[in-house]
Amino acid sequence: MSASGAVLPSGRSGVRRLSSMAATLDDLATGPVVIVPPKHLMSPSDAHETAVTLEMAKHNLNRTSSDDGTDTTPLDTTVTGSYAYAFDIDGVLIRGGKPIPEAVEAMKVLNGQNEYGIKVPYIFVTNGGGKTEQERCMDLSKQLEIEVSPGQFICGHTPMRDMAKQYNTVLVVGGEGEKCRLVAEGYGFKDVVTPGDIIKDNQDTTPFRKLTAEEQDHSRARNFNETEIEAIFVFADSRDWAGDQQIILDLLMSKKGRLGTRSETFDEGPPLFFSHNDLLWSTSHDLTRIGMGALRASLEAMYKAVTGKELTTTAFGKPQIGTFQFATLLLKQWRKDTHGIDSPPETVYFVGDTPESDIRGTNEFDESPFSANSWYSILVRTGVFKEGTKPRFTPKVTVDNVLEAVRHGMKREYIKSMKANSIDASPSVGSAIEE
C-alpha cells in the first residue's frame, strides 16, 4: 500500500477503495482497486458502482456490486434513456490543467441536481493522451470533483490498442518521459522503442539533442543495426520536434524500418500513425497553441521536400468517423453497465471547442450511414473557438460554456417531450445561438 494510507472501506472482500485525492500509480499496480473521491467532493453519481463492476470483472470475481453509502443522489431522480452527452475535455471542461469555472456545476446538473429530477449518462472523448486512461481518469476525477471511470473515457490513442496484434516492434513518440511506452505496453504492444532508445544507441542521430542523466537511465540499450521497426505511432505531442522528426524521417526513408539504411524508392519505410490531427488546442495561454496536427503537416512537408514524394499518414481521434463509432460502442456499454439501459439513446449531445475536429466530426458522423442515432453538435466559447470568428464547420448551436451546453440540451429534450405529449413549453435557455 502507498504511504498515503488513503484507503476507504470497501464493503467487499478483495477490493480496495482508494481516495482519488491521494491515490498513486503504485496503488493501482496492486489491484483490484476502485478510485473514489473523498465524501466532501462527492457529486451525485453512480459511476463508483460501475467502477467496482469493471474492476471485479477484470479479476474474474463474479459478485455483484453493493451500496457502500457514499452515493448522495436523491432517491426521486431517474435516469433518462432518451439522450446522453459526450464531452471534449481541453477547452470545454479543463483549461491549463484547471477546471473551467462552470464545468463542476455542469457535472452536478447531469448527475441529478436539476429541475427535471433526472440523471443523464455521459462519456468523455478527447484527442489528448500521453497517459493511461486510468491515470487520465484519476486526474479528471480530482479536477471535476466526481468519479470518472475508464469505462466512460476515450483519449486519442485509445483506438490504437486494437493494432497491438498487427505489429511487433514499434516506435512510440511523444509525451513525458516513459509514459507513452508504458501506455503502449499496456495496450499489448510486445516490443516498444522510444526516440531515447535510438539516441542512446547512437548519440549522433540527433546532433543538437543529448539525453539527460534520467533519460539515459530509462532508455533501453539495443543494437538498432539488427532491429526492424514495423510501425511508428505518435501517441502524444512531441516534446522535441527536431529530434523526433529526424528519427521519424530516417525511418520513413529507410529499408524496411532499419535505421542507418536508405531506400532507393522511399517507399519501403514503416507506416506512420497519429493519435489525432488537431492543428491547434486550448491551454492556459491567452492564445491557442499548435498541436499534433502541426507536427503531421511539418513531417509531410519535409518528406516531400527531401524525397519529392507525397507522404501518406493515418490519424485517429476526432474528426475521424472511427472515433465516433468507438464512442458509440463505449456509450452503449456504459449506459448498460451503469444504468441498465440496453438500447441506444435517440440523441447524443457532443460538446466541443474546436470546429475542425469536434464539430466537423460530430456533424459528419451524424450524416453518415454509420450513426444509428442523432448526434447534435454544441460549440462552446471557452476554448479554441473565439467569439467574432466564423467557424469553418457549423455547429447546431453555440453557447458560452459547458454549463449552458448541458442546460440547452436538457431544455431541448424537455420541450421535445412536452410537444410529444401536446403540452406547450417555454423555449430557449441562456445565450445559446441556434445556427
Coordinates of C-alpha atoms in Angstrom, one line a residue:
M1 CA 0.0 0.0 0.0
S2 CA 1.2 3.5 -0.7
A3 CA 2.3 5.8 2.1
S4 CA -0.8 7.9 1.6
G5 CA -2.9 5.4 3.5
A6 CA -6.0 6.8 1.9
V7 CA -8.0 3.6 1.9
L8 CA -11.7 3.7 2.2
P9 CA -13.9 0.9 3.4
S10 CA -14.7 -1.5 0.6
G11 CA -17.7 -3.3 1.8
R12 CA -16.4 -6.2 -0.3
S13 CA -13.6 -8.8 0.1
G14 CA -10.7 -8.3 -2.3
V15 CA -11.4 -4.8 -3.5
R16 CA -9.7 -1.7 -2.1
R17 CA -11.3 1.7 -2.4
L18 CA -8.7 4.5 -2.7
S19 CA -9.2 8.2 -2.4
S20 CA -8.7 9.9 -5.8
M21 CA -7.1 12.9 -4.0
A22 CA -4.2 10.7 -2.7
A23 CA -4.0 7.6 -4.9
T24 CA -0.8 6.9 -6.8
L25 CA 0.2 4.7 -9.7
D26 CA 1.9 2.4 -7.3
D27 CA -1.5 1.8 -5.6
L28 CA -3.0 0.9 -9.0
A29 CA -0.4 -1.8 -9.6
T30 CA -1.7 -3.9 -6.7
G31 CA -5.4 -4.1 -7.8
P32 CA -8.2 -4.8 -7.8
V33 CA -8.8 -1.2 -6.7
V34 CA -11.5 1.4 -7.1
I35 CA -10.6 5.1 -7.1
V36 CA -13.2 7.3 -5.5
P37 CA -13.1 11.0 -4.4
P38 CA -13.5 11.8 -0.7
K39 CA -17.0 12.3 0.5
H40 CA -16.8 16.1 0.7
L41 CA -16.3 16.1 -3.1
M42 CA -18.9 13.6 -4.0
S43 CA -21.4 14.8 -6.6
P44 CA -24.4 12.6 -7.2
S45 CA -23.1 9.8 -9.4
D46 CA -23.5 6.0 -9.9
A47 CA -20.0 5.8 -11.5
H48 CA -18.4 4.2 -8.5
E49 CA -20.8 1.3 -8.8
T50 CA -19.7 0.7 -12.3
A51 CA -16.0 1.1 -11.4
V52 CA -16.4 -1.8 -8.9
T53 CA -18.1 -3.9 -11.6
L54 CA -15.4 -3.3 -14.1
E55 CA -12.6 -4.0 -11.7
M56 CA -14.2 -7.2 -10.4
A57 CA -14.7 -8.4 -13.9
K58 CA -11.0 -7.9 -14.7
H59 CA -10.1 -10.1 -11.8
N60 CA -12.7 -12.8 -12.6
L61 CA -14.7 -12.2 -9.4
N62 CA -18.4 -12.9 -10.2
R63 CA -20.0 -10.9 -7.5
T64 CA -22.5 -8.1 -7.8
S65 CA -22.0 -4.5 -6.6
S66 CA -23.4 -3.3 -3.3
D67 CA -24.1 0.2 -2.0
D68 CA -21.5 1.5 0.5
G69 CA -23.4 4.6 1.5
T70 CA -21.3 7.1 -0.5
D71 CA -24.0 7.8 -3.2
T72 CA -25.7 11.0 -2.3
T73 CA -28.1 11.1 -5.3
P74 CA -31.7 11.9 -4.3
L75 CA -33.9 8.8 -4.3
D76 CA -36.5 10.5 -6.6
T77 CA -34.1 11.1 -9.5
T78 CA -34.4 8.8 -12.6
V79 CA -32.0 8.1 -15.4
T80 CA -33.1 9.2 -18.9
G81 CA -32.7 6.7 -21.6
S82 CA -33.6 9.0 -24.5
Y83 CA -30.4 11.1 -24.7
A84 CA -26.8 11.3 -23.5
Y85 CA -23.8 13.6 -23.6
A86 CA -20.2 13.3 -24.9
F87 CA -17.6 15.9 -23.9
D88 CA -14.3 17.0 -25.2
I89 CA -12.0 17.9 -22.3
D90 CA -9.4 20.6 -23.1
G91 CA -11.2 23.9 -23.7
V92 CA -14.6 22.6 -22.6
L93 CA -14.1 21.2 -19.1
I94 CA -10.4 21.9 -18.4
R95 CA -8.0 24.6 -19.4
G96 CA -4.3 24.7 -18.5
G97 CA -4.8 21.8 -16.0
K98 CA -7.6 23.6 -14.1
P99 CA -11.4 23.2 -14.4
I100 CA -13.3 25.8 -16.3
P101 CA -15.5 27.5 -13.7
E102 CA -18.8 26.2 -15.0
A103 CA -17.6 22.6 -15.5
V104 CA -18.1 21.3 -12.0
E105 CA -21.6 22.7 -11.9
A106 CA -22.4 21.1 -15.3
M107 CA -21.4 17.7 -13.9
K108 CA -23.7 18.2 -10.9
V109 CA -26.6 19.1 -13.2
L110 CA -26.1 15.9 -15.2
N111 CA -25.8 13.8 -12.0
G112 CA -29.3 14.8 -10.8
Q113 CA -29.1 18.3 -9.4
N114 CA -31.6 19.8 -11.8
E115 CA -35.2 20.9 -12.0
Y116 CA -36.2 17.9 -14.1
G117 CA -35.3 15.3 -11.4
I118 CA -33.2 13.2 -13.9
K119 CA -29.7 12.0 -14.4
V120 CA -28.1 11.9 -17.8
P121 CA -25.4 9.4 -18.9
Y122 CA -22.2 10.9 -20.3
I123 CA -18.8 10.0 -21.6
F124 CA -15.6 11.9 -22.4
V125 CA -13.9 11.9 -25.8
T126 CA -10.6 13.7 -26.0
N127 CA -7.9 13.9 -28.6
G128 CA -5.4 14.4 -25.7
G129 CA -3.2 11.5 -24.5
G130 CA 0.2 10.6 -23.2
K131 CA -1.1 8.8 -20.1
T132 CA -3.0 5.7 -19.4
E133 CA -6.8 6.0 -19.5
Q134 CA -6.8 5.1 -15.8
E135 CA -4.4 7.9 -15.0
R136 CA -6.3 10.4 -17.0
C137 CA -9.5 9.4 -15.2
M138 CA -7.8 10.0 -11.8
D139 CA -6.8 13.5 -12.9
L140 CA -10.3 14.3 -14.2
S141 CA -11.9 12.9 -11.0
K142 CA -9.9 15.4 -9.0
Q143 CA -10.5 18.3 -11.3
L144 CA -14.3 17.9 -11.7
E145 CA -14.9 16.6 -8.2
I146 CA -16.7 13.5 -9.5
E147 CA -15.8 9.8 -10.1
V148 CA -14.7 9.2 -13.7
S149 CA -14.2 5.6 -14.8
P150 CA -12.1 4.3 -17.7
G151 CA -15.4 2.8 -18.9
Q152 CA -16.6 6.3 -19.9
F153 CA -13.3 7.7 -21.3
I154 CA -11.6 7.7 -24.7
C155 CA -8.4 9.5 -25.5
G156 CA -6.7 10.0 -28.8
H157 CA -4.6 6.8 -28.7
T158 CA -7.3 4.5 -27.2
P159 CA -8.3 3.0 -30.6
M160 CA -4.6 2.2 -31.2
R161 CA -4.7 -0.7 -28.8
D162 CA -6.6 -2.7 -31.4
M163 CA -3.4 -2.5 -33.6
A164 CA -1.1 -4.3 -31.0
K165 CA -1.6 -7.6 -32.7
Q166 CA -0.6 -6.2 -36.2
Y167 CA 2.9 -5.0 -35.3
N168 CA 5.7 -6.4 -33.2
T169 CA 8.5 -3.8 -32.9
V170 CA 7.1 -0.2 -32.9
L171 CA 8.4 3.3 -32.3
V172 CA 6.3 5.3 -30.0
V173 CA 6.8 9.1 -30.0
G174 CA 5.6 11.9 -27.7
G175 CA 4.6 12.6 -24.1
E176 CA 6.6 12.9 -20.9
G177 CA 9.4 10.5 -20.1
E178 CA 8.5 6.9 -20.4
K179 CA 4.7 7.3 -20.1
C180 CA 3.8 6.6 -23.7
R181 CA 5.9 3.5 -23.7
L182 CA 4.0 2.2 -20.7
V183 CA 0.7 3.0 -22.4
A184 CA 1.7 1.1 -25.5
E185 CA 2.9 -1.9 -23.5
G186 CA -0.4 -1.8 -21.5
Y187 CA -2.2 -2.0 -24.9
G188 CA -0.4 -5.2 -25.6
F189 CA 2.4 -4.0 -28.0
K190 CA 5.2 -6.5 -27.5
D191 CA 8.4 -4.5 -28.3
V192 CA 8.2 -0.8 -27.8
V193 CA 11.0 1.5 -28.9
T194 CA 11.3 5.3 -28.0
P195 CA 13.5 8.0 -29.5
G196 CA 15.6 7.9 -26.3
D197 CA 16.5 4.3 -27.1
I198 CA 17.7 5.2 -30.5
I199 CA 19.7 8.2 -29.3
K200 CA 21.2 6.1 -26.6
D201 CA 22.4 3.6 -29.2
N202 CA 23.8 6.3 -31.4
Q203 CA 24.1 9.8 -30.0
D204 CA 24.9 11.3 -33.4
T205 CA 21.4 10.5 -34.5
T206 CA 20.3 14.0 -33.2
P207 CA 23.2 16.4 -33.4
F208 CA 21.5 19.0 -31.1
R209 CA 19.9 16.8 -28.6
K210 CA 21.7 14.9 -25.8
L211 CA 19.9 12.7 -23.3
T212 CA 19.7 13.9 -19.7
A213 CA 21.0 11.6 -17.0
E214 CA 17.4 10.5 -16.2
E215 CA 16.7 9.8 -19.9
Q216 CA 19.9 7.8 -20.2
D217 CA 18.9 5.6 -17.3
H218 CA 15.4 5.0 -18.6
S219 CA 16.2 4.5 -22.2
R220 CA 16.8 0.8 -23.2
A221 CA 20.0 -0.3 -24.8
R222 CA 19.8 -2.3 -28.0
N223 CA 21.5 -2.7 -31.4
F224 CA 19.4 -0.9 -34.0
N225 CA 21.5 -2.3 -36.8
E226 CA 19.7 -5.5 -36.2
T227 CA 16.3 -4.1 -35.5
E228 CA 13.4 -3.6 -37.9
I229 CA 10.8 -1.1 -36.8
E230 CA 7.4 -2.1 -38.3
A231 CA 5.3 1.0 -37.5
I232 CA 5.6 4.5 -36.0
F233 CA 2.9 5.7 -33.5
V234 CA 2.8 9.3 -32.3
F235 CA 0.8 8.8 -29.1
A236 CA 1.1 12.4 -27.7
D237 CA 2.5 15.8 -28.5
S238 CA 6.3 15.7 -29.2
R239 CA 8.5 17.4 -26.5
D240 CA 11.4 17.6 -29.0
W241 CA 10.2 18.3 -32.5
A242 CA 13.7 18.5 -34.1
G243 CA 14.9 15.2 -32.7
D244 CA 11.7 13.3 -33.1
Q245 CA 11.2 14.5 -36.7
Q246 CA 14.8 13.5 -37.6
I247 CA 14.2 10.0 -36.3
I248 CA 10.8 9.6 -37.9
L249 CA 12.2 10.8 -41.3
D250 CA 15.1 8.4 -41.0
L251 CA 12.7 5.5 -40.6
L252 CA 10.3 6.7 -43.3
M253 CA 13.2 6.8 -45.8
S254 CA 14.8 3.5 -44.6
K255 CA 14.7 0.0 -46.0
K256 CA 12.1 -1.9 -44.0
G257 CA 12.5 0.2 -40.9
R258 CA 16.2 -0.4 -40.4
L259 CA 18.0 2.7 -39.1
G260 CA 21.1 3.7 -41.0
T261 CA 19.7 2.5 -44.3
R262 CA 18.2 4.4 -47.2
S263 CA 15.6 3.2 -49.6
E264 CA 16.2 4.0 -53.3
T265 CA 12.5 4.4 -53.9
F266 CA 11.5 5.9 -50.5
D267 CA 8.5 3.5 -50.2
E268 CA 9.9 0.8 -48.0
G269 CA 9.6 2.5 -44.7
P270 CA 7.1 1.7 -41.9
P271 CA 3.6 3.3 -41.7
L272 CA 3.1 6.4 -39.6
F273 CA 0.1 6.8 -37.3
F274 CA -1.0 9.9 -35.3
S275 CA -3.4 9.7 -32.3
H276 CA -5.2 12.8 -33.6
N277 CA -4.8 15.7 -36.1
D278 CA -5.6 18.8 -34.0
L279 CA -3.7 21.7 -35.5
L280 CA -4.5 24.0 -32.5
W281 CA -5.6 23.4 -28.9
S282 CA -6.5 25.5 -25.9
T283 CA -4.1 25.8 -22.9
S284 CA -3.7 28.3 -20.1
H285 CA -2.1 30.7 -22.6
D286 CA -4.2 33.5 -23.9
L287 CA -3.8 32.3 -27.5
T288 CA -4.2 28.8 -28.9
R289 CA -1.1 26.6 -29.2
I290 CA 0.0 24.3 -32.1
G291 CA -0.6 20.6 -31.6
M292 CA 0.0 17.2 -33.2
G293 CA -1.7 18.2 -36.4
A294 CA 1.1 20.8 -36.9
L295 CA 3.7 18.1 -36.4
R296 CA 2.0 15.9 -39.0
A297 CA 1.9 18.8 -41.5
S298 CA 5.5 19.6 -40.9
L299 CA 6.6 16.0 -41.4
E300 CA 4.6 15.7 -44.6
A301 CA 6.1 18.9 -46.0
M302 CA 9.7 17.9 -45.1
Y303 CA 9.3 14.4 -46.5
K304 CA 8.1 15.9 -49.8
A305 CA 11.0 18.4 -49.8
V306 CA 13.6 15.7 -49.3
T307 CA 12.1 12.8 -51.4
G308 CA 9.9 14.7 -53.9
K309 CA 7.0 12.3 -52.9
E310 CA 3.8 12.7 -51.0
L311 CA 3.7 11.1 -47.6
T312 CA 0.7 9.1 -46.6
T313 CA -0.1 9.1 -42.9
T314 CA -3.1 7.9 -40.8
A315 CA -4.7 9.9 -38.0
F316 CA -7.0 8.6 -35.3
G317 CA -9.1 10.8 -32.9
K318 CA -11.7 13.4 -33.9
P319 CA -12.9 14.1 -36.5
Q320 CA -12.4 10.6 -37.8
I321 CA -15.6 8.6 -38.2
G322 CA -14.0 5.6 -36.4
T323 CA -13.5 7.6 -33.2
F324 CA -17.2 8.3 -33.1
Q325 CA -18.1 4.7 -33.8
F326 CA -15.8 3.7 -30.9
A327 CA -17.6 6.4 -28.8
T328 CA -21.0 4.9 -29.7
L329 CA -19.9 1.5 -28.5
L330 CA -18.5 2.9 -25.3
L331 CA -21.6 4.9 -24.6
K332 CA -23.8 1.9 -25.2
Q333 CA -21.8 -0.3 -22.8
W334 CA -21.6 2.5 -20.2
R335 CA -25.4 3.0 -20.2
K336 CA -26.0 -0.7 -20.0
D337 CA -23.4 -1.4 -17.2
T338 CA -24.2 1.7 -15.1
H339 CA -27.8 2.4 -15.7
G340 CA -29.2 -0.9 -17.0
I341 CA -30.3 0.8 -20.3
D342 CA -29.8 -1.8 -23.1
S343 CA -30.7 0.5 -26.0
P344 CA -29.0 3.4 -27.8
P345 CA -30.0 7.0 -27.0
E346 CA -32.1 8.8 -29.5
T347 CA -29.8 11.8 -29.3
V348 CA -26.1 12.3 -28.3
Y349 CA -25.1 15.9 -27.5
F350 CA -21.4 16.4 -28.3
V351 CA -19.9 19.4 -26.6
G352 CA -16.6 20.7 -28.1
D353 CA -14.5 23.8 -28.6
T354 CA -12.8 23.0 -31.9
P355 CA -14.8 23.4 -35.1
E356 CA -12.3 21.5 -37.2
S357 CA -12.4 18.3 -35.0
D358 CA -15.3 18.3 -32.6
I359 CA -17.9 20.0 -34.7
R360 CA -16.8 18.6 -38.0
G361 CA -16.6 15.0 -36.6
T362 CA -20.0 15.2 -34.9
N363 CA -21.7 16.6 -38.0
E364 CA -20.1 14.2 -40.4
F365 CA -20.9 11.2 -38.2
D366 CA -24.5 12.3 -37.7
E367 CA -24.9 12.4 -41.5
S368 CA -23.1 9.2 -42.1
P369 CA -24.7 5.7 -42.6
F370 CA -22.7 4.5 -39.5
S371 CA -24.7 6.5 -37.0
A372 CA -27.8 4.8 -35.6
N373 CA -29.0 7.9 -33.7
S374 CA -28.8 11.7 -33.9
W375 CA -25.5 13.4 -32.9
Y376 CA -26.1 17.1 -32.0
S377 CA -23.0 19.4 -32.1
I378 CA -22.6 22.1 -29.5
L379 CA -19.7 24.6 -29.7
V380 CA -18.5 26.5 -26.6
R381 CA -16.6 29.8 -26.5
T382 CA -14.2 28.7 -23.7
G383 CA -11.5 27.1 -25.9
V384 CA -10.2 27.2 -29.5
F385 CA -13.2 28.9 -31.0
K386 CA -13.5 32.6 -30.2
E387 CA -16.4 35.0 -30.5
G388 CA -16.3 37.2 -33.6
T389 CA -14.9 34.4 -35.8
K390 CA -16.9 32.3 -38.1
P391 CA -16.4 28.5 -37.5
R392 CA -15.3 26.6 -40.6
F393 CA -17.8 23.8 -39.6
T394 CA -21.1 25.0 -38.3
P395 CA -22.5 23.6 -35.0
K396 CA -26.2 23.1 -34.3
V397 CA -25.8 25.7 -31.5
T398 CA -23.1 27.9 -30.0
V399 CA -23.1 28.7 -26.2
D400 CA -20.8 30.4 -23.8
N401 CA -19.7 27.5 -21.7
V402 CA -20.3 23.8 -20.9
L403 CA -23.0 24.5 -18.3
E404 CA -25.0 26.3 -20.9
A405 CA -24.4 23.4 -23.2
V406 CA -25.8 21.0 -20.7
R407 CA -28.8 23.2 -19.9
H408 CA -29.5 23.8 -23.6
G409 CA -29.7 20.0 -24.3
M410 CA -31.8 19.2 -21.3
K411 CA -34.2 22.1 -22.1
R412 CA -34.4 20.9 -25.7
E413 CA -35.3 17.4 -24.6
Y414 CA -37.9 18.6 -22.2
I415 CA -39.5 20.7 -24.9
K416 CA -39.5 17.7 -27.2
S417 CA -41.1 15.5 -24.6
M418 CA -43.8 18.1 -23.9
K419 CA -44.6 18.5 -27.6
A420 CA -44.8 14.8 -27.9
N421 CA -47.5 15.0 -25.2
S422 CA -49.2 18.0 -26.8
I423 CA -48.1 20.3 -23.9
D424 CA -46.6 23.7 -24.6
A425 CA -43.2 24.5 -23.1
S426 CA -41.2 27.7 -23.0
P427 CA -38.3 28.0 -25.5
S428 CA -34.6 28.8 -25.3
V429 CA -32.1 29.0 -22.5
G430 CA -29.2 31.3 -21.7
S431 CA -27.3 32.8 -24.6
A432 CA -27.5 29.8 -26.9
I433 CA -27.4 30.7 -30.6
E434 CA -29.1 28.2 -32.9
E435 CA -27.1 28.0 -36.2

